[in-house]
XYZ file of C-alpha atoms in Angstrom:
154
model
C 182.959 62.096 131.279
C 186.593 62.862 131.883
C 186.640 65.245 128.923
C 183.483 66.954 130.138
C 184.950 67.595 133.611
C 188.161 68.855 132.089
C 186.205 71.249 129.855
C 184.248 72.534 132.839
C 187.438 73.117 134.830
C 189.027 74.964 131.910
C 185.885 77.078 131.502
C 185.813 77.831 135.262
C 189.507 78.694 135.188
C 188.978 80.946 132.201
C 186.074 82.718 133.934
C 188.068 83.112 137.144
C 191.039 84.425 135.200
C 188.789 86.926 133.438
C 187.430 88.132 136.749
C 190.914 88.602 138.106
C 191.810 90.679 135.089
C 188.603 92.783 135.137
C 188.408 93.460 138.867
C 191.821 95.094 139.206
C 191.150 97.213 136.130
C 187.870 98.412 137.611
C 189.368 99.082 141.006
C 192.342 101.026 139.766
C 192.978 104.265 141.555
C 192.562 106.481 138.492
C 188.786 106.173 138.202
C 187.815 106.868 141.833
C 190.342 109.702 142.169
C 188.988 111.424 139.083
C 185.455 111.180 140.410
C 186.299 112.063 144.001
C 188.507 115.072 143.278
C 187.283 118.214 145.030
C 188.556 121.738 145.191
C 188.270 124.204 148.002
C 187.801 127.922 147.838
C 187.701 130.719 150.357
C 184.697 132.195 148.523
C 181.318 131.089 149.781
C 178.441 131.494 147.367
C 174.820 130.683 148.124
C 173.111 127.888 146.251
C 172.694 129.572 142.919
C 170.165 128.796 140.279
C 171.644 128.996 136.766
C 168.299 130.310 135.476
C 168.428 133.220 137.937
C 171.981 134.065 136.878
C 170.956 133.917 133.211
C 167.922 136.140 133.925
C 170.167 138.638 135.718
C 172.572 138.772 132.789
C 169.716 139.131 130.289
C 168.077 141.880 132.363
C 171.358 143.795 132.719
C 171.934 143.496 128.965
C 168.359 144.674 128.386
C 168.910 147.754 130.543
C 172.112 148.499 128.625
C 170.272 148.151 125.311
C 167.443 150.398 126.520
C 169.952 153.015 127.652
C 171.696 152.921 124.261
C 168.344 153.327 122.461
C 167.383 156.231 124.738
C 170.766 157.872 124.131
C 170.389 157.441 120.363
C 166.938 159.052 120.488
C 167.746 161.905 122.908
C 171.479 162.472 122.566
C 172.094 161.703 126.268
C 171.410 158.948 128.760
C 168.461 159.414 131.122
C 169.033 160.434 134.724
C 167.257 158.369 137.348
C 164.734 160.769 138.958
C 165.789 159.905 142.533
C 168.622 158.223 144.432
C 168.328 154.447 144.165
C 166.251 152.767 146.875
C 163.527 150.142 147.135
C 160.937 152.937 147.094
C 162.382 154.700 144.012
C 163.337 151.631 141.976
C 160.289 151.463 139.649
C 160.126 155.270 139.376
C 163.792 155.445 138.361
C 163.010 153.210 135.392
C 160.198 155.470 134.118
C 162.460 157.319 131.652
C 163.047 153.931 129.996
C 159.575 152.386 130.426
C 157.283 155.350 129.707
C 155.530 155.676 126.376
C 156.274 158.818 124.423
C 159.474 160.650 123.556
C 160.476 157.677 121.436
C 159.806 155.126 124.197
C 159.186 152.859 125.786
C 162.709 151.551 125.525
C 161.916 148.572 127.757
C 158.697 146.996 129.057
C 159.272 147.270 132.789
C 161.908 147.598 135.471
C 163.771 144.358 136.162
C 162.429 142.408 139.123
C 164.356 142.664 142.393
C 163.702 139.171 143.747
C 167.197 137.766 143.045
C 169.223 140.892 142.189
C 168.968 144.669 141.707
C 169.999 146.348 138.458
C 170.677 150.081 138.476
C 171.942 152.635 135.973
C 173.117 156.238 135.927
C 173.223 159.275 133.632
C 176.609 158.111 132.279
C 174.971 154.959 130.859
C 176.642 152.686 133.396
C 174.751 149.572 134.502
C 175.566 147.761 137.726
C 174.180 144.760 139.559
C 173.756 144.388 143.309
C 172.342 141.682 145.579
C 168.607 141.824 146.328
C 167.773 144.665 148.701
C 171.063 146.492 148.034
C 170.596 149.920 146.455
C 173.070 152.714 146.049
C 175.220 154.828 143.792
C 177.430 153.473 141.041
C 179.991 150.924 142.172
C 182.703 150.108 139.626
C 183.095 146.610 141.107
C 179.437 145.866 140.308
C 179.539 147.217 136.741
C 178.290 144.501 134.369
C 180.582 145.761 131.595
C 183.703 145.638 133.754
C 182.763 142.467 135.639
C 180.605 140.341 133.311
C 180.269 137.620 135.977
C 178.816 140.035 138.561
C 175.420 138.305 138.371
C 176.990 135.179 139.874
C 177.995 137.179 142.950
C 174.782 139.220 143.160
C 172.149 136.516 142.752
C 170.848 135.654 146.197
């Protein structure tokens, strides 16, 4: 019996020693700090859906491709028929969406739920937040600022 008790005490001591070794390793400051690290920024962005940002980028690329195809067919980029607005948005895409004269160059105007994509007679494509329409803005040009969809998606 004496040997059995001694074996149990050694086993308990071994287990306790193992716990003392494991616990400090698990509670070291490197793991929680790495997980809890945060950064701050002065830029506030809305909760953005990656799918909406990807759709914006794909739509802007699609408009650029349609403009290039139109230019190849006609020797010049199309001019939007009217200044950009909510009322003229679909109509301004008719040169690219209409059948005939080599078209359509795209199926339909991009949706305006999460962003607005516009173009001009120079072949420039820019992205604005939903509900924002207007003339070309270099800061919103998808070619100059490829991440513009992240700022525009609302």
